[in-house]
Coordinates of C-alpha atoms and ligand atoms in Angstrom, one line a residue:
M1 CA -87.1 28.5 78.8
T2 CA -89.6 26.1 80.3
D3 CA -87.2 23.3 81.6
K4 CA -89.7 20.9 83.3
N5 CA -93.2 21.6 83.6
E6 CA -94.9 19.3 86.5
N7 CA -98.5 20.0 85.2
L8 CA -98.9 17.7 82.8
K9 CA -98.7 14.6 85.4
P10 CA -100.3 11.6 82.8
A11 CA -104.0 10.4 84.0
K12 CA -103.2 6.9 84.2
P13 CA -99.5 6.5 84.4
S14 CA -98.3 2.8 82.0
K15 CA -96.8 0.8 84.7
V16 CA -92.6 1.2 83.4
E17 CA -93.5 5.1 84.7
K18 CA -94.5 3.8 87.8
A19 CA -91.7 2.4 88.0
K20 CA -89.7 5.2 87.2
T21 CA -91.1 7.1 90.0
E22 CA -90.7 4.5 92.7
G23 CA -87.2 3.9 91.5
D24 CA -85.3 6.2 93.8
L25 CA -83.8 8.0 90.5
L26 CA -82.8 4.0 88.8
R27 CA -82.1 2.3 92.1
G28 CA -85.0 0.4 92.4
T29 CA -83.8 -2.6 94.1
I30 CA -81.3 -3.9 91.4
D31 CA -78.4 -3.6 93.7
E32 CA -80.0 -6.2 96.5
V33 CA -80.7 -8.6 94.0
L34 CA -77.3 -8.4 92.6
R35 CA -75.9 -9.4 95.9
D36 CA -78.7 -12.3 96.5
E37 CA -77.1 -15.4 94.6
S38 CA -79.8 -17.5 95.0
V39 CA -81.7 -15.6 92.4
D40 CA -80.4 -15.6 88.5
K41 CA -82.9 -12.3 87.2
F42 CA -84.1 -9.5 88.4
E43 CA -88.2 -9.0 88.5
H44 CA -90.5 -6.8 88.0
D45 CA -89.3 -2.6 88.3
D46 CA -85.8 -4.0 88.6
L47 CA -86.7 -5.1 84.9
Q48 CA -87.2 -2.0 83.4
L49 CA -85.2 -0.1 85.2
L50 CA -81.9 -1.9 84.2
K51 CA -82.3 -0.9 80.9
F52 CA -81.4 2.8 81.9
H53 CA -78.1 1.2 83.2
G54 CA -77.7 -0.1 79.9
S55 CA -79.0 -4.0 79.7
Y56 CA -81.9 -6.0 79.0
Q57 CA -82.8 -9.5 80.4
Q58 CA -83.0 -12.0 77.9
D59 CA -83.1 -15.9 78.2
D60 CA -82.6 -18.1 75.5
R61 CA -85.4 -18.6 73.5
D62 CA -83.7 -22.1 71.8
L63 CA -83.6 -23.7 74.8
R64 CA -86.6 -22.7 76.4
K65 CA -88.8 -25.7 75.3
S66 CA -86.3 -28.7 76.4
R67 CA -86.0 -27.0 79.2
R68 CA -89.6 -26.9 80.0
A69 CA -89.5 -30.8 79.4
E70 CA -86.4 -31.1 82.2
G71 CA -88.8 -28.4 84.3
L72 CA -85.9 -26.1 84.3
G73 CA -87.2 -22.0 84.2
K74 CA -85.7 -20.8 81.7
A75 CA -82.2 -19.8 80.1
Y76 CA -81.7 -16.3 82.1
S77 CA -78.1 -14.3 80.7
F78 CA -78.0 -10.6 80.0
M79 CA -77.7 -8.0 76.9
I80 CA -75.1 -5.5 77.7
R81 CA -74.5 -2.1 75.6
I82 CA -71.5 0.2 75.4
V83 CA -72.2 3.8 74.9
L84 CA -69.9 5.5 71.7
P85 CA -71.0 8.9 71.2
G86 CA -69.8 8.4 67.0
G87 CA -68.2 5.2 67.5
V88 CA -64.8 6.3 68.2
M89 CA -63.0 4.1 70.7
T90 CA -58.9 4.2 71.2
P91 CA -56.6 0.7 71.0
E92 CA -57.3 0.2 74.6
Q93 CA -60.6 1.4 74.8
Y94 CA -61.2 -2.0 71.6
L95 CA -58.5 -4.1 73.2
A96 CA -60.3 -4.4 77.0
V97 CA -63.6 -4.5 74.7
D98 CA -63.1 -8.1 73.2
R99 CA -61.0 -9.0 76.5
I100 CA -64.7 -8.5 78.2
A101 CA -66.0 -10.5 75.4
D102 CA -64.0 -13.9 75.9
E103 CA -63.6 -13.6 79.6
Y104 CA -67.4 -12.8 81.4
A105 CA -70.0 -12.7 77.6
N106 CA -70.3 -15.7 75.3
G107 CA -67.1 -15.0 73.6
T108 CA -68.7 -12.3 70.6
I109 CA -69.1 -9.1 70.4
R110 CA -71.6 -7.4 68.3
I111 CA -72.0 -4.2 67.0
T112 CA -75.0 -2.4 67.3
T113 CA -76.9 0.1 64.1
R114 CA -76.0 2.7 66.0
Q115 CA -72.3 3.0 66.7
A116 CA -73.1 1.0 70.4
I117 CA -71.0 -2.4 71.4
Q118 CA -73.7 -4.8 72.8
Y119 CA -72.2 -8.5 74.5
H120 CA -74.7 -11.0 74.7
G121 CA -74.9 -14.1 77.5
V122 CA -73.7 -12.9 80.4
I123 CA -75.0 -14.1 83.4
K124 CA -76.4 -12.6 86.9
G125 CA -73.5 -14.0 89.1
N126 CA -70.8 -11.9 86.3
L127 CA -72.4 -8.3 85.9
R128 CA -71.1 -6.4 88.4
E129 CA -67.8 -7.2 87.4
T130 CA -68.6 -6.6 83.8
M131 CA -69.4 -3.2 83.9
R132 CA -66.6 -2.7 86.5
Q133 CA -64.6 -3.5 84.4
I134 CA -66.1 -1.5 81.2
N135 CA -66.2 1.7 83.0
E136 CA -62.5 0.3 83.8
A137 CA -61.8 1.4 80.2
L138 CA -63.5 4.1 80.1
M139 CA -66.5 3.5 79.2
T140 CA -70.4 3.2 80.3
T141 CA -73.5 2.2 79.7
L142 CA -75.6 4.0 82.0
A143 CA -78.5 5.9 79.0
A144 CA -77.1 3.0 76.8
C145 CA -81.4 1.6 76.9
G146 CA -83.7 2.6 78.4
D147 CA -85.8 6.9 78.6
V148 CA -83.5 8.5 78.0
C149 CA -80.8 10.1 74.9
R150 CA -79.5 6.8 73.9
N151 CA -75.6 6.6 71.8
V152 CA -75.0 9.8 69.9
M153 CA -74.3 9.0 66.4
A154 CA -72.0 10.9 64.1
T155 CA -71.2 11.0 60.8
A156 CA -68.1 7.7 61.1
P157 CA -64.7 9.0 59.1
P158 CA -62.3 10.0 60.9
F159 CA -61.0 13.2 59.0
Q160 CA -59.2 15.5 61.4
D161 CA -60.2 18.7 59.8
A162 CA -62.6 21.1 61.5
I163 CA -65.1 20.4 60.1
H164 CA -65.6 16.9 60.7
T165 CA -64.1 17.3 64.3
R166 CA -66.2 19.8 64.7
I167 CA -69.8 17.0 64.1
R168 CA -67.8 15.3 66.6
E169 CA -67.3 17.3 69.5
T170 CA -70.9 17.8 68.6
A171 CA -72.1 14.3 68.9
N172 CA -69.9 14.1 72.4
E173 CA -71.6 17.5 74.0
I174 CA -74.7 16.3 72.8
A175 CA -73.3 13.0 74.7
A176 CA -72.7 14.4 78.0
D177 CA -75.3 17.3 77.7
L178 CA -78.2 14.3 78.1
R179 CA -76.7 11.9 80.3
P180 CA -78.6 11.5 82.9
A181 CA -77.0 13.0 86.4
T182 CA -78.4 10.1 88.8
R183 CA -75.7 8.9 91.3
A184 CA -77.0 6.0 91.2
Y185 CA -75.1 4.0 88.3
H186 CA -71.8 4.9 90.3
E187 CA -73.4 3.3 93.2
I188 CA -74.1 -0.1 92.2
W189 CA -71.9 -0.7 89.0
I190 CA -68.2 1.0 90.7
D191 CA -68.8 2.3 94.4
G192 CA -71.1 0.2 95.5
E193 CA -72.3 2.1 98.1
R194 CA -75.0 4.0 98.2
I195 CA -73.9 7.6 99.0
V196 CA -76.8 9.8 100.9
D197 CA -76.0 12.9 102.0
T198 CA -77.7 15.6 100.5
K199 CA -80.5 14.7 98.0
E200 CA -80.6 14.5 95.0
D201 CA -81.8 15.9 91.7
E202 CA -81.5 15.3 88.2
P203 CA -82.3 18.2 86.8
F204 CA -82.4 18.3 83.1
Y205 CA -85.2 15.0 83.0
G206 CA -86.9 14.3 85.9
E207 CA -87.6 11.6 88.2
T208 CA -89.8 10.5 85.4
Y209 CA -87.2 10.7 82.3
L210 CA -88.5 10.5 78.8
P211 CA -91.7 8.7 78.2
R212 CA -89.3 6.3 75.8
K213 CA -86.0 6.1 74.1
Y214 CA -84.6 9.4 72.1
K215 CA -82.4 8.5 69.5
V216 CA -80.2 11.6 68.0
G217 CA -77.4 11.7 65.2
V218 CA -75.2 14.0 64.4
T219 CA -74.1 13.6 60.1
L220 CA -73.2 16.1 57.3
M221 CA -74.8 17.6 54.1
G222 CA -73.9 15.1 51.6
D223 CA -73.9 11.9 54.0
N224 CA -76.8 10.3 55.4
Q225 CA -74.9 6.9 55.8
M226 CA -76.1 6.6 58.9
D227 CA -80.5 7.2 58.3
I228 CA -80.8 10.6 60.5
Y229 CA -84.7 10.7 58.7
S230 CA -84.8 7.4 61.2
Y231 CA -84.2 8.9 64.5
D232 CA -86.2 11.6 67.0
A233 CA -83.6 14.0 66.3
G234 CA -80.8 15.2 64.4
L235 CA -78.3 17.3 63.0
I236 CA -77.0 17.4 59.6
G237 CA -74.3 20.0 58.8
I238 CA -74.6 22.4 56.0
V239 CA -70.4 23.6 54.7
E240 CA -70.5 27.7 53.4
D241 CA -67.7 28.9 52.2
N242 CA -65.4 26.0 53.4
E243 CA -67.0 26.5 57.2
L244 CA -69.5 24.8 59.0
A245 CA -71.9 27.0 58.9
G246 CA -74.5 25.5 60.8
F247 CA -76.6 22.4 61.5
N248 CA -80.6 21.5 59.7
V249 CA -82.3 19.9 62.3
V250 CA -84.7 17.5 61.5
A251 CA -87.2 15.3 64.2
G252 CA -89.5 12.8 64.5
G253 CA -88.7 10.1 62.7
G254 CA -88.7 6.5 64.4
L255 CA -88.5 2.4 62.8
G256 CA -91.0 1.2 65.4
M257 CA -94.5 -0.3 64.4
S258 CA -95.8 -2.8 65.5
H259 CA -97.8 -5.7 63.4
G260 CA -101.1 -5.5 65.7
R261 CA -101.7 -2.4 66.7
A262 CA -103.6 0.1 63.0
N263 CA -102.3 3.8 64.9
T264 CA -98.0 2.4 65.0
F265 CA -96.0 2.9 61.9
A266 CA -92.5 4.5 60.9
Q267 CA -91.4 7.6 59.6
I268 CA -89.2 10.0 58.5
A269 CA -88.7 13.1 60.6
D270 CA -90.0 16.3 59.7
Q271 CA -87.1 19.5 58.6
I272 CA -87.5 22.1 61.0
G273 CA -85.1 23.6 60.0
F274 CA -81.7 25.2 60.7
V275 CA -79.7 26.9 64.2
G276 CA -76.3 28.4 64.0
L277 CA -73.0 26.1 64.5
D278 CA -73.2 26.6 68.8
D279 CA -77.1 26.6 68.6
G280 CA -76.7 22.9 68.5
V281 CA -76.4 21.4 70.9
A282 CA -79.3 23.6 72.9
V283 CA -81.8 22.5 69.7
I284 CA -81.3 18.6 70.7
R285 CA -81.8 19.5 73.7
N286 CA -84.6 22.0 73.8
I287 CA -86.3 19.0 71.5
A288 CA -86.2 17.0 74.0
S289 CA -87.6 19.2 76.8
I290 CA -91.0 18.8 73.6
Y291 CA -90.7 15.2 74.3
R292 CA -90.4 15.2 78.6
D293 CA -92.9 17.5 78.9
F294 CA -95.1 16.1 76.6
G295 CA -95.2 13.0 75.2
N296 CA -97.6 10.3 76.5
R297 CA -96.8 9.2 78.9
E298 CA -100.3 6.7 79.5
N299 CA -99.6 4.4 76.3
R300 CA -95.6 2.8 75.8
K301 CA -96.6 1.9 72.0
Q302 CA -97.9 5.8 71.3
A303 CA -94.9 7.3 73.1
R304 CA -92.1 8.2 70.6
L305 CA -91.8 11.7 70.2
K306 CA -93.1 10.9 66.1
Y307 CA -96.6 10.4 67.5
L308 CA -96.6 13.3 70.0
I309 CA -95.8 15.3 67.0
N310 CA -98.9 13.9 65.0
E311 CA -101.4 14.6 67.3
Y312 CA -100.2 18.4 68.3
G313 CA -99.2 18.7 65.3
I314 CA -95.7 19.8 63.2
D315 CA -96.6 24.0 63.8
W316 CA -97.1 23.0 67.2
F317 CA -94.0 22.0 67.8
V318 CA -91.7 24.4 65.6
E319 CA -93.8 26.7 68.0
Q320 CA -92.9 25.2 71.5
L321 CA -89.1 25.2 70.0
K322 CA -89.4 28.4 68.5
E323 CA -90.6 29.7 72.8
R324 CA -88.4 27.6 74.1
S325 CA -85.1 28.1 72.6
E326 CA -83.2 31.1 72.8
F327 CA -82.0 31.1 68.8
T328 CA -83.5 31.8 66.1
I329 CA -85.1 29.1 63.5
Q330 CA -83.9 29.7 60.6
P331 CA -85.1 28.6 57.3
W332 CA -84.3 25.0 56.4
K333 CA -81.2 25.4 53.3
E334 CA -81.5 23.3 50.5
L335 CA -79.2 19.8 50.7
P336 CA -77.0 18.7 47.5
E337 CA -77.6 15.3 46.5
T338 CA -76.7 12.2 49.1
R339 CA -73.5 10.9 49.0
N340 CA -73.7 6.7 48.9
E341 CA -70.4 5.9 51.0
D342 CA -70.4 3.6 53.3
W343 CA -66.6 4.0 53.9
M344 CA -64.9 0.7 53.3
G345 CA -61.6 0.0 52.0
Q346 CA -58.7 1.9 51.9
H347 CA -58.8 5.7 52.6
R348 CA -56.7 8.2 53.2
Q349 CA -57.2 10.1 56.8
D350 CA -54.5 12.7 56.9
S351 CA -51.2 13.2 54.5
N352 CA -49.7 10.7 56.6
H353 CA -52.7 8.5 57.9
W354 CA -54.8 6.1 56.6
F355 CA -58.4 4.3 57.8
Y356 CA -59.4 1.3 56.0
G357 CA -63.4 0.0 56.3
V358 CA -63.7 -3.7 57.4
F359 CA -67.5 -4.8 56.4
V360 CA -68.5 -6.8 59.9
E361 CA -71.2 -8.9 58.8
N362 CA -74.6 -8.3 61.2
G363 CA -71.9 -6.9 63.2
R364 CA -70.8 -9.5 64.6
V365 CA -66.9 -9.8 65.4
K366 CA -66.1 -13.6 65.3
D367 CA -64.3 -16.4 64.7
E368 CA -65.6 -19.5 63.6
G369 CA -63.4 -21.4 61.4
D370 CA -60.9 -20.1 59.2
F371 CA -62.5 -16.7 59.4
R372 CA -61.0 -15.3 61.9
L373 CA -62.5 -11.5 62.2
K374 CA -62.0 -11.6 66.6
T375 CA -58.5 -12.8 66.6
A376 CA -57.8 -10.1 63.3
L377 CA -58.3 -7.5 64.6
R378 CA -56.9 -7.7 68.0
S379 CA -54.1 -8.7 66.7
I380 CA -53.9 -5.7 64.5
I381 CA -54.9 -3.0 67.3
E382 CA -52.5 -4.9 69.8
D383 CA -49.7 -4.3 66.9
F384 CA -50.2 -1.5 65.3
N385 CA -52.6 0.6 67.6
V386 CA -54.8 1.8 65.5
G387 CA -57.8 3.2 67.1
V388 CA -61.5 2.3 66.0
T389 CA -64.4 4.0 64.9
L390 CA -67.7 1.8 64.1
T391 CA -70.2 2.7 61.9
A392 CA -74.2 2.9 61.5
Q393 CA -73.8 -0.3 59.0
Q394 CA -72.9 -2.6 61.9
S395 CA -68.8 -2.2 60.6
L396 CA -65.7 -0.2 61.9
L397 CA -62.7 1.0 60.8
L398 CA -59.1 0.6 61.3
T399 CA -58.1 4.7 62.0
H400 CA -54.9 6.1 62.4
I401 CA -53.5 3.5 60.7
K402 CA -49.3 4.4 60.1
D403 CA -48.6 5.3 56.0
D404 CA -45.8 2.0 57.1
D405 CA -48.4 -0.1 58.9
I406 CA -51.7 -0.5 55.7
A407 CA -50.1 -3.2 53.2
A408 CA -49.8 -5.4 56.8
I409 CA -53.2 -4.6 58.9
K410 CA -54.0 -5.7 54.7
K411 CA -52.1 -8.9 55.0
R412 CA -53.4 -10.0 58.3
L413 CA -56.9 -9.6 58.0
S414 CA -56.3 -11.7 54.8
D415 CA -54.2 -14.3 56.7
H416 CA -57.9 -15.0 59.4
G417 CA -59.8 -15.3 56.4
V418 CA -61.7 -11.6 56.2
K419 CA -62.6 -10.5 52.6
P420 CA -61.2 -6.7 51.6
V421 CA -64.6 -5.0 50.6
E422 CA -64.1 -5.1 47.1
Q423 CA -64.2 -8.9 46.3
L424 CA -67.8 -9.2 48.2
P425 CA -71.0 -9.2 46.3
A426 CA -72.9 -5.7 46.9
A427 CA -75.7 -7.0 48.3
I428 CA -73.8 -8.9 50.8
R429 CA -71.6 -5.6 51.8
Y430 CA -74.7 -4.1 52.6
S431 CA -76.3 -6.2 54.3
M432 CA -77.6 -5.1 57.9
A433 CA -79.5 -7.5 60.3
C434 CA -81.0 -7.1 63.4
P435 CA -79.6 -10.0 66.5
A436 CA -83.3 -11.5 66.9
M437 CA -83.4 -15.3 68.0
P438 CA -82.3 -16.5 70.0
T439 CA -81.6 -13.6 72.2
C440 CA -84.2 -10.8 71.5
G441 CA -87.0 -11.0 73.4
M442 CA -89.5 -9.5 71.2
A443 CA -88.7 -11.7 68.0
V444 CA -91.1 -13.3 66.3
A445 CA -88.5 -15.2 63.2
E446 CA -85.2 -15.5 62.5
S447 CA -82.9 -12.6 62.1
E448 CA -78.9 -12.6 61.9
R449 CA -78.9 -16.0 62.1
A450 CA -80.9 -16.5 58.5
S451 CA -79.6 -13.9 57.0
P452 CA -76.4 -14.6 55.6
E453 CA -78.3 -17.4 53.9
I454 CA -80.6 -14.6 51.9
V455 CA -78.2 -12.4 51.1
R456 CA -76.0 -14.5 50.2
D457 CA -79.5 -16.2 47.5
L458 CA -80.0 -12.6 46.4
A459 CA -76.2 -11.7 45.6
A460 CA -76.4 -15.0 43.4
K461 CA -79.7 -13.7 42.1
L462 CA -78.3 -10.1 41.2
D463 CA -74.5 -11.7 39.7
S464 CA -77.0 -14.3 37.7
I465 CA -79.0 -10.5 36.2
G466 CA -75.6 -8.8 36.3
L467 CA -76.1 -6.3 38.4
A468 CA -72.9 -7.6 41.1
D469 CA -71.5 -4.8 42.0
V470 CA -74.8 -2.7 41.9
P471 CA -75.3 -1.1 45.8
L472 CA -77.9 -2.4 46.6
T473 CA -79.7 -2.9 50.5
F474 CA -80.9 -5.3 52.0
R475 CA -81.8 -5.9 56.0
M476 CA -83.7 -7.8 58.2
T477 CA -85.3 -8.2 60.7
G478 CA -86.7 -10.6 63.6
C479 CA -89.9 -8.0 63.9
P480 CA -91.2 -5.1 62.9
N481 CA -89.8 -3.0 65.6
G482 CA -86.9 -1.5 63.1
C483 CA -83.4 -2.4 64.6
A484 CA -81.1 -2.7 61.4
R485 CA -83.5 0.4 59.9
P486 CA -85.5 -2.4 56.9
Y487 CA -88.1 0.5 56.2
T488 CA -85.3 2.8 54.3
A489 CA -84.0 0.4 52.7
D490 CA -83.3 -1.5 49.1
V491 CA -85.1 -4.5 50.1
A492 CA -86.3 -5.7 53.5
L493 CA -88.1 -8.5 55.6
V494 CA -89.4 -8.2 58.7
G495 CA -91.0 -10.6 60.4
R496 CA -94.2 -12.2 61.3
R497 CA -93.7 -15.6 62.1
P498 CA -91.3 -18.5 62.5
G499 CA -90.7 -18.5 58.3
I500 CA -92.8 -15.8 57.6
Y501 CA -91.7 -12.1 56.8
H502 CA -93.2 -8.9 55.3
I503 CA -90.9 -8.5 52.3
F504 CA -90.5 -4.0 51.7
V505 CA -89.2 -2.4 48.3
G506 CA -89.1 0.6 47.5
G507 CA -86.4 2.8 50.4
R508 CA -82.8 3.9 49.0
L509 CA -79.4 4.0 50.8
A510 CA -79.4 7.6 51.7
G511 CA -82.7 6.8 53.6
D512 CA -84.1 9.6 53.2
R513 CA -87.7 7.7 51.9
M514 CA -90.0 5.0 53.2
A515 CA -90.5 2.2 51.3
D516 CA -93.8 0.3 50.4
L517 CA -94.8 -3.1 51.8
F518 CA -94.3 -4.3 48.8
A519 CA -95.9 -8.3 49.5
A520 CA -97.2 -9.7 52.4
D521 CA -97.1 -13.1 54.7
V522 CA -93.9 -14.6 52.1
A523 CA -92.0 -17.5 53.0
V524 CA -89.1 -17.4 53.4
E525 CA -87.9 -19.9 51.0
E526 CA -90.5 -17.8 48.8
V527 CA -88.5 -14.5 48.9
I528 CA -86.5 -14.7 46.3
P529 CA -88.5 -16.0 43.8
T530 CA -91.6 -13.4 44.7
L531 CA -88.7 -10.5 44.0
T532 CA -87.4 -12.2 40.7
P533 CA -89.2 -10.1 38.2
L534 CA -88.6 -7.0 39.6
L535 CA -85.2 -7.8 40.0
N536 CA -85.1 -8.8 36.2
Q537 CA -87.3 -5.6 34.7
W538 CA -84.2 -3.7 37.5
S539 CA -82.0 -4.9 35.7
K540 CA -83.4 -4.2 31.4
D541 CA -84.7 -1.3 32.0
R542 CA -82.9 0.6 34.6
S543 CA -81.3 3.9 33.8
A544 CA -77.1 5.0 34.1
D545 CA -76.8 4.0 38.2
E546 CA -80.4 3.9 38.9
G547 CA -81.0 1.4 41.9
L548 CA -83.6 -0.8 43.0
G549 CA -86.0 1.1 45.4
D550 CA -85.4 4.4 42.4
F551 CA -86.4 1.5 40.2
Y552 CA -89.3 0.6 42.0
Q553 CA -90.9 3.6 42.3
R554 CA -90.5 4.6 39.0
T555 CA -92.3 2.0 37.3
M556 CA -94.8 2.7 40.3
G557 CA -95.2 6.8 39.3
R558 CA -94.9 8.0 42.5
R559 CA -94.4 11.5 42.3
D560 CA -94.1 12.2 46.3
P561 CA -91.5 9.5 48.2
R562 CA -93.6 8.2 50.8
R563 CA -92.4 9.5 54.5
R564 CA -95.7 7.0 56.3
V565 CA -95.4 3.3 56.3
T566 CA -97.8 0.8 59.1
G567 CA -96.7 -2.2 57.2
K568 CA -100.8 -2.6 57.3
E569 CA -101.4 -1.2 53.8
E570 CA -102.3 -2.9 50.8
S571 CA -99.3 -5.0 49.3
T572 CA -98.2 -3.8 45.6
I573 CA -97.1 -6.2 44.5
E574 CA -100.1 -6.6 42.1
Q575 CA -100.2 -3.2 41.3
F576 CA -96.5 -3.5 40.6
N577 CA -96.9 -6.1 38.3
S578 CA -100.4 -4.5 35.6
Q579 CA -97.5 -2.0 36.0
L580 CA -94.7 -4.0 34.2
V581 CA -97.0 -5.8 31.7
Q582 CA -98.7 -2.2 30.5
L583 CA -95.4 -0.5 30.3
N584 CA -93.8 -3.9 28.7
A585 CA -97.4 -3.7 25.9
N586 CA -96.7 0.1 25.5
A587 CA -92.6 -0.4 24.7
H588 CA -93.4 -3.2 22.8
P589 CA -96.6 -3.4 21.2
H590 CA -96.7 -6.2 18.8
S591 CA -94.4 -8.4 20.6
T592 CA -96.0 -11.8 23.2
S593 CA -92.8 -11.5 25.3
P594 CA -93.9 -11.6 28.2
P595 CA -92.2 -8.5 30.3
S596 CA -89.9 -11.1 32.3
A597 CA -88.3 -11.9 28.4
S598 CA -88.8 -8.2 27.0
P599 CA -85.3 -6.0 26.0
R600 CA -83.5 -3.7 27.6
T601 CA -85.9 -0.2 27.6
T602 CA -86.1 2.9 28.7
V603 CA -89.2 4.1 27.9
L604 CA -89.9 3.8 31.8
P605 CA -91.3 8.0 32.5
V606 CA -88.9 10.3 34.6
L607 CA -91.0 11.5 37.4
P608 CA -90.2 14.5 38.9
M609 CA -88.8 14.7 43.1
N610 CA -90.9 17.1 45.6
G611 CA -88.4 18.4 48.2
Q612 CA -84.3 17.0 48.7
Q613 CA -84.8 14.5 46.6
S614 CA -84.4 13.1 43.3
L615 CA -85.4 9.4 41.2
T616 CA -82.7 9.4 39.5
G617 CA -80.4 10.2 42.0
E618 CA -77.4 9.1 41.1
R619 CA -75.0 5.5 43.6
T620 CA -71.8 6.0 43.9
Ligands
LIG1 FE1 -85.3 -7.8 68.9 FE2 -87.2 -7.1 66.7 FE3 -84.9 -4.8 67.3 FE4 -84.5 -7.5 66.3 S1 -86.1 -5.6 65.3 S2 -83.4 -7.2 67.4 S3 -86.3 -8.6 66.8 S4 -86.6 -6.1 68.4

């Protein structure tokens, strides 16, 4: 098996490749800069290397103008991300995370869309102590960011049966297998001393690691809460005769793209094939090795695995994978319809325990006025000793709840102003937003701060047309990088510039197709009016259980699901509206009423889909 291809050196490596090559296995001068109390930030190559340690340098963008006017520099602070395979935390780990947020960060905890934890607002002088305390609680930030395998996701429900246990174990094994071997992390953050007695090696990655990030998830057939098709590589557990038989393998997904670059795109992963139960870890490693050896190291905008597969072709990729694998890549196994389950509210974990899903809006665990989610969670975990599993929808599950405690836990949440999920409109319950302003350096528009108002306007609109309880995924990002997975949602807003968004429509909770660019460059106050004709018609003409994205696709007459979107396509709003006019004219040839006034009808054609999807897929 090829483990490393030394012959494929890039002709003109990118600046980040140079930083890695010269970084002495992720050390750079991070330790020296940490010791220098006269500076409040890192520079040059250290900024790149710091990401591999799980931290991004940021500055408060709200303060840039005023500080500049006062002749001051930027207000630097650091985002720290904690790696948690499958999002699983012990009570002790959660309580440590809660305490550290108050002592060293901005007093809030942010759950990411990839089952990790983020702190914001850590100042440089507190970086080392924050990292040390995270490690003391038996967690790490190593490889939370950077050109490596990132946090490995796993299906969230904490069922203790053999199938779910094996899924979680596989995620943990992949995380351990692809964790960087460098001792730099421990030297810098824990031991504080360089060990120089033996030559160090990074046996899998080599000194330049991967061309860019490598996102991996492990889920179970019928369960795609994590959007497995949006990652570089993923495993879908296949159950046969009530046992986990092996994994379908997907590769080449990814949702990041750039507004201004024609050759960037978001893409659904390819179906690669099926591997046996014991080969799941190896196939993810072998895919990473192809990526490591052939990925683009000159242009980081073309460096993700999806671009490599696009350039060389899927047949070449599968051949490479077969060559590197000492096991057989078998044909893909057909999958059942995907359930749309977010695991919020109360569920049986086993015969003695419950788990309880707590909705966390945009992943932000905080106290604000009468809403005291952070205090509620801390006190519940302290008093009832329950575990925590983070979900891919930025929420969390309280796990291992004893029968006697479930009522008291629900009351504790209610006493702290945390509504049960049954009282939330579906548009809020299934919404997600990335952090964007003021911390993310890539943001060109608001997201987390703007989303609550927009999503409540959307919920009010849906309520007015009788659809308050119909599941609908609304997602929002402050730039096209796709951190909140906008392009697989029913409706998404993607920031273009302050106050202006592209509207995407046509994905669904199943996460198995891309949305269309529905309307381009829409002012934030025009978002709901722009969507209103679509929402009205959906309410009138939807077939039973038909979601918005499915309705849109059916109206557009789509036979094949979209697998790729660039955001530079012609927007579809005019085509959609003329389809509506035509369809309503056909349904009511003598009517002079406009489309929005047409009565409920089921005249829209039901079209067959190829592959794993169905247009009339049920939402449950
Ligand atoms: Fe930042 Fe863009 Fe990601 Fe939002 S989507 S967090 S703005 S990089």
